[in-house]
Short mmCIF file of C-alpha atoms in Angstrom, two decimals:
data_model
loop_
_atom_site.label_atom_id
_atom_site.label_comp_id
_atom_site.label_asym_id
_atom_site.label_seq_id
_atom_site.Cartn_x
_atom_site.Cartn_y
_atom_site.Cartn_z
CA UNK A 628 10.48 36.00 -4.16
CA UNK A 629 7.15 35.12 -2.54
CA UNK A 630 7.12 33.10 0.67
CA UNK A 631 4.21 31.39 2.40
CA UNK A 632 4.68 31.34 6.17
CA UNK A 633 2.47 29.29 8.47
CA UNK A 634 2.35 28.00 12.05
CA UNK A 635 2.61 24.19 12.11
CA UNK A 636 1.94 23.75 15.85
CA UNK A 637 -1.76 24.51 16.18
CA UNK A 638 -3.07 22.11 18.82
CA UNK A 639 -4.21 23.80 22.01
CA UNK A 640 -3.71 27.34 20.71
CA UNK A 641 -6.31 29.94 19.73
CA UNK A 642 -6.70 31.89 16.51
CA UNK A 643 -5.31 35.03 18.20
CA UNK A 644 -2.28 33.15 19.49
CA UNK A 645 -1.62 31.80 16.00
CA UNK A 646 -1.87 35.28 14.47
CA UNK A 647 0.51 36.78 17.04
CA UNK A 648 2.96 33.92 16.60
CA UNK A 649 2.93 34.47 12.86
CA UNK A 650 3.65 38.19 13.26
CA UNK A 651 6.59 37.53 15.57
CA UNK A 652 7.92 34.82 13.28
CA UNK A 653 7.81 37.13 10.27
CA UNK A 654 9.61 39.80 12.24
CA UNK A 655 12.42 37.34 12.98
CA UNK A 656 12.60 36.33 9.33
CA UNK A 657 12.93 39.97 8.29
CA UNK A 658 15.68 40.56 10.84
CA UNK A 659 17.55 37.55 9.53
CA UNK A 660 17.13 38.70 5.94
CA UNK A 661 18.44 42.15 6.83
CA UNK A 662 21.50 40.64 8.43
CA UNK A 663 20.50 41.69 11.93
CA UNK A 664 20.60 38.13 13.22
CA UNK A 665 24.18 36.91 13.14
CA UNK A 666 23.69 33.89 15.37
CA UNK A 667 22.02 31.11 13.37
CA UNK A 668 20.74 29.55 16.60
CA UNK A 669 18.36 32.51 17.04
CA UNK A 670 16.83 32.17 13.61
CA UNK A 671 13.43 30.50 13.22
CA UNK A 672 13.61 26.73 13.29
CA UNK A 673 13.16 25.01 9.98
CA UNK A 674 10.19 22.71 9.98
CA UNK A 675 10.87 20.62 6.90
CA UNK A 676 8.68 17.85 8.31
CA UNK A 677 5.66 20.11 7.89
CA UNK A 678 6.29 20.55 4.15
CA UNK A 679 4.59 17.35 3.14
CA UNK A 680 1.73 16.47 0.88
CA UNK A 681 -1.15 14.49 2.31
CA UNK A 682 -2.88 11.70 0.49
CA UNK A 683 -5.50 13.38 -1.68
CA UNK A 684 -7.56 10.22 -2.06
CA UNK A 685 -7.58 10.33 -5.88
CA UNK A 686 -8.99 7.22 -7.49
CA UNK A 687 -5.94 6.55 -9.63
CA UNK A 688 -3.81 6.49 -6.52
CA UNK A 689 -6.20 4.38 -4.47
CA UNK A 690 -5.75 1.45 -6.83
CA UNK A 691 -2.01 1.30 -6.16
CA UNK A 692 -0.07 0.02 -3.16
CA UNK A 693 -1.71 -0.45 0.24
CA UNK A 694 -5.52 -0.83 0.09
CA UNK A 695 -7.89 1.85 1.36
CA UNK A 696 -10.96 -0.20 2.25
CA UNK A 697 -9.55 -2.74 4.72
CA UNK A 698 -6.13 -3.59 6.10
CA UNK A 699 -4.68 -6.99 5.21
CA UNK A 700 -4.45 -9.47 8.05
CA UNK A 701 -0.68 -9.17 8.34
CA UNK A 702 1.11 -5.88 8.88
CA UNK A 703 3.48 -5.22 5.95
CA UNK A 704 7.22 -5.19 6.51
CA UNK A 705 8.09 -1.72 7.81
CA UNK A 706 11.74 -2.34 8.62
CA UNK A 707 12.90 0.17 5.97
CA UNK A 708 10.19 2.77 6.63
CA UNK A 709 10.65 6.07 8.45
CA UNK A 710 7.69 7.95 9.93
CA UNK A 711 6.09 8.64 13.29
CA UNK A 712 3.24 6.26 12.53
CA UNK A 713 5.65 3.46 11.65
CA UNK A 714 7.63 4.06 14.83
CA UNK A 715 4.49 3.55 16.93
CA UNK A 716 3.55 0.35 15.07
CA UNK A 717 7.07 -0.99 15.46
CA UNK A 718 6.96 -0.39 19.20
CA UNK A 719 3.41 -1.72 19.60
CA UNK A 720 2.54 -3.94 16.60
CA UNK A 721 -0.52 -5.25 18.44
CA UNK A 722 -2.25 -1.93 17.71
CA UNK A 723 -2.52 -2.93 14.06
CA UNK A 724 -4.46 -6.09 14.92
CA UNK A 725 -6.76 -4.19 17.28
CA UNK A 726 -7.70 -1.51 14.77
CA UNK A 727 -7.32 -3.00 11.29
CA UNK A 728 -11.00 -4.02 10.91
CA UNK A 729 -12.56 -0.95 12.51
CA UNK A 730 -14.27 1.82 10.56
CA UNK A 731 -15.71 5.18 11.56
CA UNK A 732 -19.47 5.93 11.32
CA UNK A 733 -18.74 7.67 7.98
CA UNK A 734 -16.95 4.59 6.66
CA UNK A 735 -13.29 5.56 7.01
CA UNK A 736 -10.98 2.60 7.63
CA UNK A 737 -7.59 2.39 9.31
CA UNK A 738 -6.22 1.38 5.92
CA UNK A 739 -7.06 4.76 4.44
CA UNK A 740 -5.47 6.55 7.39
CA UNK A 741 -2.12 4.76 7.19
CA UNK A 742 -1.90 4.16 3.43
CA UNK A 743 0.39 7.14 2.82
CA UNK A 744 2.83 5.96 5.50
CA UNK A 745 2.86 2.39 4.14
CA UNK A 746 3.25 3.30 0.46
CA UNK A 747 5.96 5.92 1.11
CA UNK A 748 9.12 4.61 2.74
CA UNK A 749 10.28 8.05 3.82
CA UNK A 750 13.76 9.10 4.92
CA UNK A 751 15.54 8.55 8.23
CA UNK A 752 16.64 12.21 8.39
CA UNK A 753 13.22 13.63 7.44
CA UNK A 754 10.52 11.74 9.29
CA UNK A 755 6.99 12.60 8.25
CA UNK A 756 3.86 11.91 10.27
CA UNK A 757 2.98 8.95 8.04
CA UNK A 758 -0.79 9.00 8.48
CA UNK A 759 -3.86 11.17 7.90
CA UNK A 760 -7.35 11.41 9.37
CA UNK A 761 -10.23 10.65 7.03
CA UNK A 762 -12.83 12.27 9.28
CA UNK A 763 -13.21 13.66 12.80
CA UNK A 764 -14.15 10.28 14.29
CA UNK A 765 -10.79 8.79 13.26
CA UNK A 766 -9.20 10.42 16.29
CA UNK A 767 -11.51 8.42 18.57
CA UNK A 768 -11.98 5.15 16.66
CA UNK A 769 -8.24 4.81 16.04
CA UNK A 770 -7.14 6.61 19.20
CA UNK A 771 -4.59 3.94 20.12
CA UNK A 772 -2.57 4.94 17.06
CA UNK A 773 -3.42 8.62 16.66
CA UNK A 774 -2.69 9.66 20.26
CA UNK A 775 0.96 8.50 20.37
CA UNK A 776 1.60 9.91 16.89
CA UNK A 777 0.11 13.26 17.90
CA UNK A 778 2.18 13.24 21.10
CA UNK A 779 5.31 12.58 19.04
CA UNK A 780 4.53 15.39 16.62
CA UNK A 781 3.28 17.88 19.22
CA UNK A 782 5.40 17.21 22.29
CA UNK A 783 4.01 20.30 24.05
CA UNK A 784 0.44 18.98 24.28
CA UNK A 785 -1.31 16.08 25.98
CA UNK A 786 -3.05 14.25 23.14
CA UNK A 787 -5.60 12.69 25.48
CA UNK A 788 -6.86 15.95 26.96
CA UNK A 789 -6.06 18.73 24.47
CA UNK A 790 -9.06 20.76 23.34
CA UNK A 791 -9.40 23.40 20.67
CA UNK A 792 -9.27 26.92 22.10
CA UNK A 793 -11.21 29.61 20.26
CA UNK A 794 -10.41 33.31 20.49
CA UNK A 795 -11.63 35.46 17.59
CA UNK A 796 -11.17 38.84 19.32
CA UNK A 797 -9.19 40.86 16.78
CA UNK A 798 -8.41 43.42 19.48
CA UNK A 799 -6.02 40.90 21.03
CA UNK A 800 -3.91 40.60 17.88
CA UNK A 801 -0.63 42.51 18.25
CA UNK A 802 -0.63 45.85 16.49
CA UNK A 803 3.05 46.01 15.60
CA UNK A 804 4.17 46.21 11.98
CA UNK A 805 5.99 43.24 10.54
CA UNK A 806 8.12 45.45 8.32
CA UNK A 807 8.29 49.07 9.52
CA UNK A 808 10.55 49.96 6.59
CA UNK A 809 7.95 48.83 4.07
CA UNK A 810 10.69 47.53 1.80
CA UNK A 811 10.20 43.78 2.17
CA UNK A 812 6.63 42.88 3.10
CA UNK A 813 4.48 43.71 0.09
CA UNK A 814 1.25 42.00 1.08
CA UNK A 815 -0.22 40.05 3.98
CA UNK A 816 -3.15 37.67 3.60
CA UNK A 817 -4.74 35.57 6.33
CA UNK A 818 -6.37 32.24 5.57
CA UNK A 819 -8.48 30.20 7.98
CA UNK A 820 -9.39 26.57 7.25
CA UNK A 821 -12.00 24.57 9.09
CA UNK A 822 -13.51 21.13 8.54
CA UNK A 823 -17.27 20.81 8.04
CA UNK A 824 -19.24 18.65 10.45
CA UNK A 825 -20.71 15.59 8.78
CA UNK A 826 -18.30 15.56 5.83
CA UNK A 827 -15.19 13.45 5.53
CA UNK A 828 -11.81 15.13 5.28
CA UNK A 829 -9.86 15.47 2.02
CA UNK A 830 -8.03 12.11 2.29
CA UNK A 831 -11.38 10.29 2.26
CA UNK A 832 -14.11 12.55 0.88
CA UNK A 833 -15.92 11.67 -2.31
CA UNK A 834 -16.53 13.91 -5.30
CA UNK A 835 -20.10 14.42 -4.09
CA UNK A 836 -18.86 15.56 -0.68
CA UNK A 837 -16.45 18.00 -2.30
CA UNK A 838 -19.30 19.44 -4.35
CA UNK A 839 -21.45 19.74 -1.23
CA UNK A 840 -18.66 21.59 0.57
CA UNK A 841 -18.27 23.97 -2.36
#
């Protein structure tokens, strides 16, 4: 079998820290697979909440459910919904009224950010984030909603003050082998993703923006 392993908690950590965390995590997975970890409490935590698909912004989907251009005046009934975004709006419904008509300089509305959490009811035992950012300015324009959701998802960081830390020094990456036996790890590939300044993110970008990025 082929497994894709990633680090979901990225805020406030550098590239080197992420690489080292991934190596240690893979080592623990290999120990568990080899039967060396008998206590299930010591095995890596499952992060099922991170295995979610974000709204891709496809036109055929935009025409269904909650609008993407502007939020309706009244907040829809969210009594049966389950997500971190919905939890914040339930606790502070006034946030919806404060932000519903705002847009970012690149034209991203609150409606587009919360559409996925409104259209998808979710499950009480598997709460997703329930919202996406359409561009970098969403985190400032809609801060009243994004900050508490980020704090709920990343309890170890202060959403108001966290800054991205950059460390690209490969010499600081641990030199240990994930699989000294060479019997389980066949191949290791590293992938780095970054957003491009001036272009909207995938949930909001147009076909032209995708072509420009390519």
